[in-house]
Each structure stands twice: as C-alpha cells, then as structure tokens.
mmCIF file of C-alpha atoms in Angstrom:
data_model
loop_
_atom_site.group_PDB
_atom_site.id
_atom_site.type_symbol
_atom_site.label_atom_id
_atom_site.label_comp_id
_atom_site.label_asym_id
_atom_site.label_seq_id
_atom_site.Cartn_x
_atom_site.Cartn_y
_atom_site.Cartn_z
ATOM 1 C CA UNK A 1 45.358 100.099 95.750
ATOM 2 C CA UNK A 2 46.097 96.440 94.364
ATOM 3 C CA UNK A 3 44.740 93.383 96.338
ATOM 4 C CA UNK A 4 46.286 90.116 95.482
ATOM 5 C CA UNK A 5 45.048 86.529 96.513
ATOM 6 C CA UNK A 6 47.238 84.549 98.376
ATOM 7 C CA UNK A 7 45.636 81.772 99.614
ATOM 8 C CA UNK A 8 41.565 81.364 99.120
ATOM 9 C CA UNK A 9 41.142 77.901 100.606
ATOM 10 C CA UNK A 10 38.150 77.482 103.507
ATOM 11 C CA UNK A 11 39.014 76.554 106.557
ATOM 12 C CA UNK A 12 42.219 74.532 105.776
ATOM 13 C CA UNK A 13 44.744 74.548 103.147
ATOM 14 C CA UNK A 14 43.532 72.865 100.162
ATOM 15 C CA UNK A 15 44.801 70.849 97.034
ATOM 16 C CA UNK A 16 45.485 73.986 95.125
ATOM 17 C CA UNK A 17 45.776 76.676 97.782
ATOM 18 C CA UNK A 18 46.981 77.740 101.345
ATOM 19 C CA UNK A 19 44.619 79.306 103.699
ATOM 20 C CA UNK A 20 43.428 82.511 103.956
ATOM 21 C CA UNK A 21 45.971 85.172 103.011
ATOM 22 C CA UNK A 22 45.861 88.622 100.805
ATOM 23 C CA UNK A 23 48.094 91.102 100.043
ATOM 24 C CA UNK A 24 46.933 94.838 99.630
ATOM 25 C CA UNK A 25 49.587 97.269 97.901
ATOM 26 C CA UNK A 26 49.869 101.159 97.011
ATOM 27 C CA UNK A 27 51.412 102.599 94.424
ATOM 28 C CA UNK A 28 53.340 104.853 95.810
ATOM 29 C CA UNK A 29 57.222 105.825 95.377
ATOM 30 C CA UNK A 30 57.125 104.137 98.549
ATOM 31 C CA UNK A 31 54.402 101.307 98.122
ATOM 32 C CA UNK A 32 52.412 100.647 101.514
ATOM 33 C CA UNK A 33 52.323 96.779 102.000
ATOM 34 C CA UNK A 34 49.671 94.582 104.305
ATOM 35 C CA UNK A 35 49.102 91.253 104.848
ATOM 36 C CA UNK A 36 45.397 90.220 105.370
ATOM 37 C CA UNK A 37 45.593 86.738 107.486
ATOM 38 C CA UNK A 38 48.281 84.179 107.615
ATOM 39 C CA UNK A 39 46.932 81.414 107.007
ATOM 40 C CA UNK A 40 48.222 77.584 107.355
ATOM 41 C CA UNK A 41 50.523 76.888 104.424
ATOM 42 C CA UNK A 42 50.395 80.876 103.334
ATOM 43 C CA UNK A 43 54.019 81.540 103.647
ATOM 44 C CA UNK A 44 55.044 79.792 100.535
ATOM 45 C CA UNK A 45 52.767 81.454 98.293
ATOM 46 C CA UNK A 46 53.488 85.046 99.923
ATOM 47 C CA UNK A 47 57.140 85.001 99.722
ATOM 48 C CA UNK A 48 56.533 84.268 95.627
ATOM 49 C CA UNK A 49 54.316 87.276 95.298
ATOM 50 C CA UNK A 50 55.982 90.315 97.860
ATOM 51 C CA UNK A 51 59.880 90.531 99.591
ATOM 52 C CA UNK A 52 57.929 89.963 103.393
ATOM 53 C CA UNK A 53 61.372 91.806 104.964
ATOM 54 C CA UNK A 54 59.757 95.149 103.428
ATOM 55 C CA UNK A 55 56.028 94.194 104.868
ATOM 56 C CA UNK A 56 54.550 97.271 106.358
ATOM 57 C CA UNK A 57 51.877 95.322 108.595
ATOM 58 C CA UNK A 58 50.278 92.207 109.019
ATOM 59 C CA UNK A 59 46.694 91.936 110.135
ATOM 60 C CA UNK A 60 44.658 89.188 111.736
ATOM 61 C CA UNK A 61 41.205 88.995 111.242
ATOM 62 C CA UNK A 62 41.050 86.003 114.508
ATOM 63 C CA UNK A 63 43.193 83.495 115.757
ATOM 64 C CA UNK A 64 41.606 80.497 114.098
ATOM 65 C CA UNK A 65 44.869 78.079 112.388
ATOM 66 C CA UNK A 66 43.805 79.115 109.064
ATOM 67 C CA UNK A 67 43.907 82.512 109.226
ATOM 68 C CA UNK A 68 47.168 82.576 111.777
ATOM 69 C CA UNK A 69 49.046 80.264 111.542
ATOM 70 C CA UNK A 70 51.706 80.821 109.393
ATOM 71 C CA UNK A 71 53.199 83.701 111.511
ATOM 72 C CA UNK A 72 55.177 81.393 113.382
ATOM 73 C CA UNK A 73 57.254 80.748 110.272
ATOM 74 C CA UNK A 74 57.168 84.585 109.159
ATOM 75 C CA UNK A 75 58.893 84.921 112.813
ATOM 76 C CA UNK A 76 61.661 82.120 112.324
ATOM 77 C CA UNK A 77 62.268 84.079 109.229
ATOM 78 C CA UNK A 78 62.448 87.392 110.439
ATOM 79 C CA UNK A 79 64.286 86.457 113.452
ATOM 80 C CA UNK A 80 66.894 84.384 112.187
ATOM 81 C CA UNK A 81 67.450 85.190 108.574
ATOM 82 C CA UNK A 82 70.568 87.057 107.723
ATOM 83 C CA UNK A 83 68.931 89.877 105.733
ATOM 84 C CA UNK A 84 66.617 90.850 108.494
ATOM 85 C CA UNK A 85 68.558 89.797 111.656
ATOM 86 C CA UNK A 86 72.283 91.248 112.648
ATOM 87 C CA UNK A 87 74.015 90.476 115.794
ATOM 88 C CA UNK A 88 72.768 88.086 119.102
ATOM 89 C CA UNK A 89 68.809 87.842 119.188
ATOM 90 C CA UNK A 90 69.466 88.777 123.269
ATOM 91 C CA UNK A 91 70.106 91.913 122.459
ATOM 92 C CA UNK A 92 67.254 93.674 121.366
ATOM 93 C CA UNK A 93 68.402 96.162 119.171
ATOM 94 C CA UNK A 94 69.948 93.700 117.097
ATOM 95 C CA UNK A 95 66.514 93.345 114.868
ATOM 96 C CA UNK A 96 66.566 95.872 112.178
ATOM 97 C CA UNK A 97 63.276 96.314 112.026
ATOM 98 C CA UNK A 98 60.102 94.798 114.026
ATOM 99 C CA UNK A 99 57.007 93.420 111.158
ATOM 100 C CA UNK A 100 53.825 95.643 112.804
ATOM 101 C CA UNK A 101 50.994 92.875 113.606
ATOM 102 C CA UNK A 102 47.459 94.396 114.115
ATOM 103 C CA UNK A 103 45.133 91.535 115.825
ATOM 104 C CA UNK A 104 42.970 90.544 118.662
ATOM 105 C CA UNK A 105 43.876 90.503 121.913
ATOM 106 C CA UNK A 106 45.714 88.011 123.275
ATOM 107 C CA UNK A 107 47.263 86.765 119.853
ATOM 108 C CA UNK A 108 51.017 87.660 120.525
ATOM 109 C CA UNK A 109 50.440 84.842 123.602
ATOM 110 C CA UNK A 110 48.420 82.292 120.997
ATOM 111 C CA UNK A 111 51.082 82.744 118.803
ATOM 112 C CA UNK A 112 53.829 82.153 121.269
ATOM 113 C CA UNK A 113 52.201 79.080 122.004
ATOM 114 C CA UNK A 114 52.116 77.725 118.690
ATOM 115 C CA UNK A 115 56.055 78.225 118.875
ATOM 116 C CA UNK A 116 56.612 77.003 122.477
ATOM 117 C CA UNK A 117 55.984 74.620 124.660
ATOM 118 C CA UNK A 118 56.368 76.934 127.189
ATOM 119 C CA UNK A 119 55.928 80.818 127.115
ATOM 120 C CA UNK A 120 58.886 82.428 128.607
ATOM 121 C CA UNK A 121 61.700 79.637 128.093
ATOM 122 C CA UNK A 122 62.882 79.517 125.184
ATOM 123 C CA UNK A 123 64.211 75.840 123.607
ATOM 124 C CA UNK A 124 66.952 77.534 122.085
ATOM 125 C CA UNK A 125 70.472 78.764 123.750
ATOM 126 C CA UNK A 126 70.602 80.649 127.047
ATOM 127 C CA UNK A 127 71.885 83.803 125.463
ATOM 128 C CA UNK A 128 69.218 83.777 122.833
ATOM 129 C CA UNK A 129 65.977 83.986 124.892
ATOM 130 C CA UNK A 130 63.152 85.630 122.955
ATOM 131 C CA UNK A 131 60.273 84.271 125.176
ATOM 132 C CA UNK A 132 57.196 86.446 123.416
ATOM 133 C CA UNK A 133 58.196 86.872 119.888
ATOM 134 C CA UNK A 134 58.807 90.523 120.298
ATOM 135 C CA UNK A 135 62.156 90.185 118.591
ATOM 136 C CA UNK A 136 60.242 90.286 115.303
ATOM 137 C CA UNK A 137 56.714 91.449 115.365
ATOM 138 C CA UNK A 138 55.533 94.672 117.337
ATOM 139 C CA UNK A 139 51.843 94.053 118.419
ATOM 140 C CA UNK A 140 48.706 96.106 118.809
ATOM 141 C CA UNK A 141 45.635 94.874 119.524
ATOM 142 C CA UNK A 142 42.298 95.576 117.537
ATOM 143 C CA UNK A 143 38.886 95.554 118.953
ATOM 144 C CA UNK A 144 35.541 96.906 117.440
ATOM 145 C CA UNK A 145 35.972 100.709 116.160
ATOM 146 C CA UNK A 146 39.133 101.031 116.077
ATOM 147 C CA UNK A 147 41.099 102.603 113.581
ATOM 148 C CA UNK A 148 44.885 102.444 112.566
ATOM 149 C CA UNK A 149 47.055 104.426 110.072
ATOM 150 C CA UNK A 150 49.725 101.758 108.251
ATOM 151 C CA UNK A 151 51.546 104.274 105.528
ATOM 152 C CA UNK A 152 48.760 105.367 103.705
ATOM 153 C CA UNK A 153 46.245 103.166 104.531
ATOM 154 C CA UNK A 154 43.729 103.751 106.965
ATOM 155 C CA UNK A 155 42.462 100.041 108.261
ATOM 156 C CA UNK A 156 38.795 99.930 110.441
ATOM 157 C CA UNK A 157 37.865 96.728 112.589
ATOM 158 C CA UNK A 158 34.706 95.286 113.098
ATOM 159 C CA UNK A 159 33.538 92.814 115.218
ATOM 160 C CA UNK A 160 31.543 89.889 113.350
ATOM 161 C CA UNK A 161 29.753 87.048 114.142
ATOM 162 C CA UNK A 162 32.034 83.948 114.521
ATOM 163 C CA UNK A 163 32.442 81.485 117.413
ATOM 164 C CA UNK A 164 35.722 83.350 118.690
ATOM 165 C CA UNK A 165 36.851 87.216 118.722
ATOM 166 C CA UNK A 166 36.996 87.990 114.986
ATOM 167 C CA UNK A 167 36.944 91.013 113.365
ATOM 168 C CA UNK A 168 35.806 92.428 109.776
ATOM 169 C CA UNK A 169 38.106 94.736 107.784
ATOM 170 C CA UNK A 170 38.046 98.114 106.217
ATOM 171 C CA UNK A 171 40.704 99.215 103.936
ATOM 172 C CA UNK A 172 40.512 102.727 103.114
ATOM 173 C CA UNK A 173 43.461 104.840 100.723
ATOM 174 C CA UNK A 174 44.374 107.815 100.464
ATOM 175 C CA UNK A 175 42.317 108.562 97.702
ATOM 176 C CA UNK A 176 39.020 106.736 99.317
ATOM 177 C CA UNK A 177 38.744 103.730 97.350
ATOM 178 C CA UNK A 178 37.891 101.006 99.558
ATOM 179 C CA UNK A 179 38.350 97.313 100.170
ATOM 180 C CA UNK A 180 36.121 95.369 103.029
ATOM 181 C CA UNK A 181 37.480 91.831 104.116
ATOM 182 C CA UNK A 182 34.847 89.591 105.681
ATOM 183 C CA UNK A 183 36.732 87.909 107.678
ATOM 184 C CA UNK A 184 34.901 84.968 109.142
ATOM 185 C CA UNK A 185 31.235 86.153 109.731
ATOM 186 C CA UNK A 186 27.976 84.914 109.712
ATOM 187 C CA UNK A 187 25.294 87.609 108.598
ATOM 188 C CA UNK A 188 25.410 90.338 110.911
ATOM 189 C CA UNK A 189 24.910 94.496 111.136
ATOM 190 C CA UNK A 190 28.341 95.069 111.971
ATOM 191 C CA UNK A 191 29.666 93.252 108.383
ATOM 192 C CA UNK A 192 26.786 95.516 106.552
ATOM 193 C CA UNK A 193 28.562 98.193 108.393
ATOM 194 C CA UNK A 194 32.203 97.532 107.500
ATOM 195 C CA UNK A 195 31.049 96.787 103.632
ATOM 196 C CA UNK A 196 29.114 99.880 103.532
ATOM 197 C CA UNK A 197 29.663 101.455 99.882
ATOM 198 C CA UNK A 198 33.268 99.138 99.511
ATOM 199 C CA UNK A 199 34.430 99.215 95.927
ATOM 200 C CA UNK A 200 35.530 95.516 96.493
ATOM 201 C CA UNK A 201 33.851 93.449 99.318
ATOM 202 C CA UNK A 202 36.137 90.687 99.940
ATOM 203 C CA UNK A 203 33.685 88.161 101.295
ATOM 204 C CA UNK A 204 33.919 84.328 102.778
ATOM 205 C CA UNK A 205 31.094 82.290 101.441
ATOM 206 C CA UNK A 206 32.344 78.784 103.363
ATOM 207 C CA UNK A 207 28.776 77.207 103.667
ATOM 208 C CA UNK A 208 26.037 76.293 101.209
ATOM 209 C CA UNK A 209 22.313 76.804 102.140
ATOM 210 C CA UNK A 210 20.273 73.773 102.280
ATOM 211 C CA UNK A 211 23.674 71.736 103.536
ATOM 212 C CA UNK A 212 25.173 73.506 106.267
ATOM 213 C CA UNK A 213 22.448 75.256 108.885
ATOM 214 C CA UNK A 214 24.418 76.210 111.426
ATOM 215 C CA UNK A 215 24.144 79.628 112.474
ATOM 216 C CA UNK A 216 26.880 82.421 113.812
ATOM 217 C CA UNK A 217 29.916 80.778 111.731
ATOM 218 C CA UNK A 218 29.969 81.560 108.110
ATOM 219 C CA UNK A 219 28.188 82.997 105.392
ATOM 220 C CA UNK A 220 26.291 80.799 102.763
ATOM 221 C CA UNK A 221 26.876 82.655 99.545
ATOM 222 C CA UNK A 222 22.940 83.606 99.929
ATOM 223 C CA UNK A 223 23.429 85.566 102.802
ATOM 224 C CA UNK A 224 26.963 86.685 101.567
ATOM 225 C CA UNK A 225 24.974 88.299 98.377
ATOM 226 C CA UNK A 226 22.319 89.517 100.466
ATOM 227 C CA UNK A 227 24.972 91.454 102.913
ATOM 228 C CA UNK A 228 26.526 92.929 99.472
ATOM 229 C CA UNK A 229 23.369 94.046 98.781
ATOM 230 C CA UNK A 230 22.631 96.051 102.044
ATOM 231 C CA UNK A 231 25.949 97.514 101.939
ATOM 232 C CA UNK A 232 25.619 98.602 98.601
ATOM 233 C CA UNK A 233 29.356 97.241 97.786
ATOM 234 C CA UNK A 234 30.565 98.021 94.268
ATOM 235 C CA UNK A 235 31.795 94.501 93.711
ATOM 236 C CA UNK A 236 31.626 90.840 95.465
ATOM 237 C CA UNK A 237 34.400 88.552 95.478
ATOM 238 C CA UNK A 238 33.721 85.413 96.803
ATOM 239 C CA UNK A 239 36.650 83.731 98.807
ATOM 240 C CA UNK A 240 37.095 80.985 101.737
ATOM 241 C CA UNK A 241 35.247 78.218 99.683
ATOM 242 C CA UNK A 242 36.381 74.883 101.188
ATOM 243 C CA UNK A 243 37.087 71.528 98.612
ATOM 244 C CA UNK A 244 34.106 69.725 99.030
ATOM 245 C CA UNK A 245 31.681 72.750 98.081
ATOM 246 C CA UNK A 246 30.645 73.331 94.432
ATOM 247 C CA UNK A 247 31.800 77.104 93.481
ATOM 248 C CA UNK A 248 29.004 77.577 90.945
ATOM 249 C CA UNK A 249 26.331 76.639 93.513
ATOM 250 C CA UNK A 250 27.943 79.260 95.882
ATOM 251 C CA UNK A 251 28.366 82.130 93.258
ATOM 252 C CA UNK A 252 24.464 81.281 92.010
ATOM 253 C CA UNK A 253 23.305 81.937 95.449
ATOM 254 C CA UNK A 254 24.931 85.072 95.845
ATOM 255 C CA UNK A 255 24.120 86.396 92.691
ATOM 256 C CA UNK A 256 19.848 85.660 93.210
ATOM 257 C CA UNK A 257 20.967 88.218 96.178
ATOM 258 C CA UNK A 258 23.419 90.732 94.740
ATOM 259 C CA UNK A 259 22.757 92.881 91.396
ATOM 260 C CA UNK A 260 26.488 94.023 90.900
ATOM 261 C CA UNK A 261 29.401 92.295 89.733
ATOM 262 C CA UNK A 262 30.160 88.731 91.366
ATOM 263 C CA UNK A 263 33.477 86.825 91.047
ATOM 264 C CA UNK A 264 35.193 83.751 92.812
ATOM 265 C CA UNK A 265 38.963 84.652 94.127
ATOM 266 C CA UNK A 266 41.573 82.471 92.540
ATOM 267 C CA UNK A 267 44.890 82.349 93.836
ATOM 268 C CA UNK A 268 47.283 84.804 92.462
ATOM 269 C CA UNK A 269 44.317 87.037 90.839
ATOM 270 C CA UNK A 270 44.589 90.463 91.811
ATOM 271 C CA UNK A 271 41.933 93.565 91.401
ATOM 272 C CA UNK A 272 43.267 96.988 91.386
ATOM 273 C CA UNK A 273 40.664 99.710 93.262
ATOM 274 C CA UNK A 274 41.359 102.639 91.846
ATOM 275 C CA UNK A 275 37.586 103.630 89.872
ATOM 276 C CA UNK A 276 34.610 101.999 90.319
ATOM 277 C CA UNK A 277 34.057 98.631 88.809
ATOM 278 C CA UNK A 278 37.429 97.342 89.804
ATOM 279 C CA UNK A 279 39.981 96.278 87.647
ATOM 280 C CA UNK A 280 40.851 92.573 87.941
ATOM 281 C CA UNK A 281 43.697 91.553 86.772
ATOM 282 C CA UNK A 282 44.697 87.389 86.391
ATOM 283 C CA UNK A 283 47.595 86.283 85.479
ATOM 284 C CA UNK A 284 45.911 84.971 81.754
ATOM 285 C CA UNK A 285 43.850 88.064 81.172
ATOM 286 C CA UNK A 286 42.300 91.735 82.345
ATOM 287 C CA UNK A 287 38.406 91.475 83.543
ATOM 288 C CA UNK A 288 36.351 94.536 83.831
ATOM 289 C CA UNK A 289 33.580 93.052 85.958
ATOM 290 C CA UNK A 290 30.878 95.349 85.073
ATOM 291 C CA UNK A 291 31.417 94.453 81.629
ATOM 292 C CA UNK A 292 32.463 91.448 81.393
ATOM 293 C CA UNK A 293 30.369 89.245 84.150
ATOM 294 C CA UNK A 294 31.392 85.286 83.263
ATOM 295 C CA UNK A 295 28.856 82.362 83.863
ATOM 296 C CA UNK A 296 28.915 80.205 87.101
ATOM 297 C CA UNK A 297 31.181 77.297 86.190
ATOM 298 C CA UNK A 298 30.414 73.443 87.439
ATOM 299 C CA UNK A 299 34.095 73.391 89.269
ATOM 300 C CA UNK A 300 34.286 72.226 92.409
ATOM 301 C CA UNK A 301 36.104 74.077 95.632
ATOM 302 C CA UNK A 302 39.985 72.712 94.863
ATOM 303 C CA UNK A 303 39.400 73.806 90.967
ATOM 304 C CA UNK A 304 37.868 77.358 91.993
ATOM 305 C CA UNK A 305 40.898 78.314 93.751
ATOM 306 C CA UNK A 306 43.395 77.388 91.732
ATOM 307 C CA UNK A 307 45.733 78.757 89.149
ATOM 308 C CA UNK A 308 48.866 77.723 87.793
ATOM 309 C CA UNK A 309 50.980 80.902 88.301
ATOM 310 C CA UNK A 310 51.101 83.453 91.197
ATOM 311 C CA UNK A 311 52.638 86.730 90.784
ATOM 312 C CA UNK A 312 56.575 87.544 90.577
ATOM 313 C CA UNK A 313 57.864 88.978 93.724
ATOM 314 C CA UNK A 314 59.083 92.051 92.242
ATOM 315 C CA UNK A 315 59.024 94.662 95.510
ATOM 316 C CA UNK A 316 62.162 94.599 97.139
#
C-alpha cells in the first residue's frame, strides 16, 4: 500500500502546495485507488500524480474548504469531460461510471452548494438538470464506527475533536498494514484509537505550543507526538503545517513526545507500507526512517512542503 502527498498545506493552499489531499494505492493487477481530502487547489496536483477517471473512492475527513473543496471541479470534470461522460447529462445512465465519495453527512448538499446558487435548479440548459451532483459522485455517509470495503481496502472512521463533524481515518489492506489519517483533531481518545499500532500515522500538527492555545481544533506537534506515542504507531508523519509556522519547531515538539521515526510530508513524497519501518520514497532519494532519522531543519511552513517534482501519472 503506497501513500502519496498531494497537497500538505494547513488550512489553506500555500506558496508551494494545495490543501490537504493524499492518495493511497495497491499494488494489485487491479490497483485499488483513494483519495484522502480534496482540498482547495488539490485538483491540479492530483491529476499529475493518478488518471482521477479510474479513482476507486474519494473520502472526506469534514467539510471544512481545505479539505473539500476541490470536488466541485473533480465533478465538472467527471460530468462533462468526454472520456468519462457519453450522451445528455438528463439521462442518467449516460455517466459511465459514478466516483464513490465516503463523507459526513450532509456533504453531497454542502457540496451542491458550493456549485449552485440554488440546490435543485440547475444554471445550465433545461435538458441538462443535475440538481445534486449525483450524475458523478455516488455518496455514503460516514459516522463514528463505521466501516467500508473500497477494493481491497478496508477504511474505519472516527470521530475527532474539531469544531465541525470530522472524522479520523483507518486504512487497513489486505495484508494488515495500516495507515491512520488524522484528519483535523485536537488530542482526543478516539484519534489514540484510530492510530492504534498504524505502521504510518498520518498526523496534522497545524498549531505550535506556546503560540496557539486554543483547545478542540488542532494538534500542536507536542500533543501530535504524544498521541503517536499512546497509539504505539510505527511511524509519524507530520502534515497540515500552515506558512507562517516553523517546521523544525513543530517536528522538535513531537519528537520530545514520540520515540519512533518522525518525518515532515512534502508534496509528492510517498511511503510504501508494506513492513514495518515504512519505506519512503521522494522523488530525490529512498529513506528508511528507522535508519536513517534526518535533523529538524530551520525551514519555515511554505519550504517544508515543498518539492519541485510530483509524481508521473502513470495509472491509467
């Protein structure tokens, strides 16, 4: 199971990345593919790294912009592009094929909004009314314990501690391994829970302690390294690290917390669970984290999540 950055920015798209967005991949004849968030300004960056007509799923962790978003272009797309669309967009068997979207409830209305002024009249012609945006994306809602099969991958939600509905992630393959995504959380049981023995613990680190003391939001990296910790995660990546925070600082306050292997995400780096450390693999180099554990560097946020390449989109 390969997961591959997308966009790493906090809380809006940054100088050097989108918003929150990761792709998880099998390797399989026939590779399962999810999107993790879809964030503001994702798109772009997605469509370089993975064909989104062959997307198995997309999940939502909430319905904050930066972690949504985007879908409203991934529907233009999929409902009007050639490839994916055939025939009048009344007609509902037109659509080849409907993009699965696993989020919380009420997000297939939030999103319509986003699109239209109005819900259920569509700006565009008479005989091409698609009101809900069930011409392209099938819908099912996710709430706290529940589980869902996508190909091989078996995906747990948790709910977390975050001013709206939001929901931690479990990834689990057909051979075990396991990747957690945070989400947006503050410090709570039900993200020990979810990272619980994780090979890779995907985790947001948006606020610094000492600066930002508001509580039930986001994780300081502290408390990000000390939730590692209690879960017993095989490996912390720190992600969701807006411009204006100093990475290093972040990453040195996890690690006083955490004793395993700690590393910033970058887009376009990807980490392949398949033993335990995980393999990550840049687009410069290999990194065995248990090995080879680099020093904090002095960057600040727009630096720590950048890179100058993202992956070829080579799945078709």
């Amino acid at each position: 199971m390969k997961l591959t950055a997308i966009g790493t920015a906090g809380s809006f798209p940054g100088p050097n990345s989108a918003a929150s967005c990761y792709l998880i991949e099998t390797d399989e004849e026939k590779p399962t593919r999810v999107v993790l968030d879809l964030g503001s300004g994702a798109l772009s960056p997605l469509q370089r790294a993975v064909d989104t007509d062959g997307l198995s799923a997309v999940v939502l962790s909430h319905l904050h912009p930066d972690h949504c978003m985007d879908m409203t272009g991934l529907y233009v797309k999929h409902c009007y592009d050639p490839k994916f669309f055939n025939g009048n967009i009344s007609d509902t068997g037109s659509i080849r094929t409907r993009t699965s979207v696993f989020a919380p409830a009420g997000a297939q209305e939030r999103l319509t909004r986003a699109y239209y002024t109005d819900p259920g009249k569509s700006p565009v012609a008479a005989s091409a009314h698609d009101s809900d945006l069930s011409h392209a994306f099938d819908f099912t809602d996710i709430d706290h314990g529940t589980s869902h099969q996508v190909g091989s991958l078996t995906i747990e939600s948790f709910l977390v501690d975050h001013p709206v509905e939001a929901y931690a992630l479990r990834i689990t393959d057909a051979k075990g391994a396991v990747i957690t995504y945070s989400g947006d959380s503050d410090e709570c049981d039900n993200l020990v829970a979810a990272a619980r023995g994780a090979d890779l613990f995907l985790c947001e680190a948006a606020f610094q302690e000492d600066r930002d003391t508001a509580r039930g939001i986001h994780l300081t990296g502290k408390r990000a390294g000390r939730v590692a910790q209690a879960a017993d995660a095989k490996s912390l990546v720190l992600t969701h690290i807006p411009s204006w925070t100093d990475c290093s600082i972040v990453r040195g306050e996890a690690a006083r917390e955490y004793r395993g292997p700690i590393e910033l995400a970058k887009p376009g780096n990807s980490w392949t669970v398949c033993d335990s450390p995980p393999t990550q693999i840049t687009t410069q180099n290999t990194v065995h984290p248990g090995r080879n554990r680099t020093a904090p560097t002095t960057e600040r946020g727009p630096q720590c999540a950048q890179t100058d390449e993202m992956p070829t989109n080579s799945a078709k």
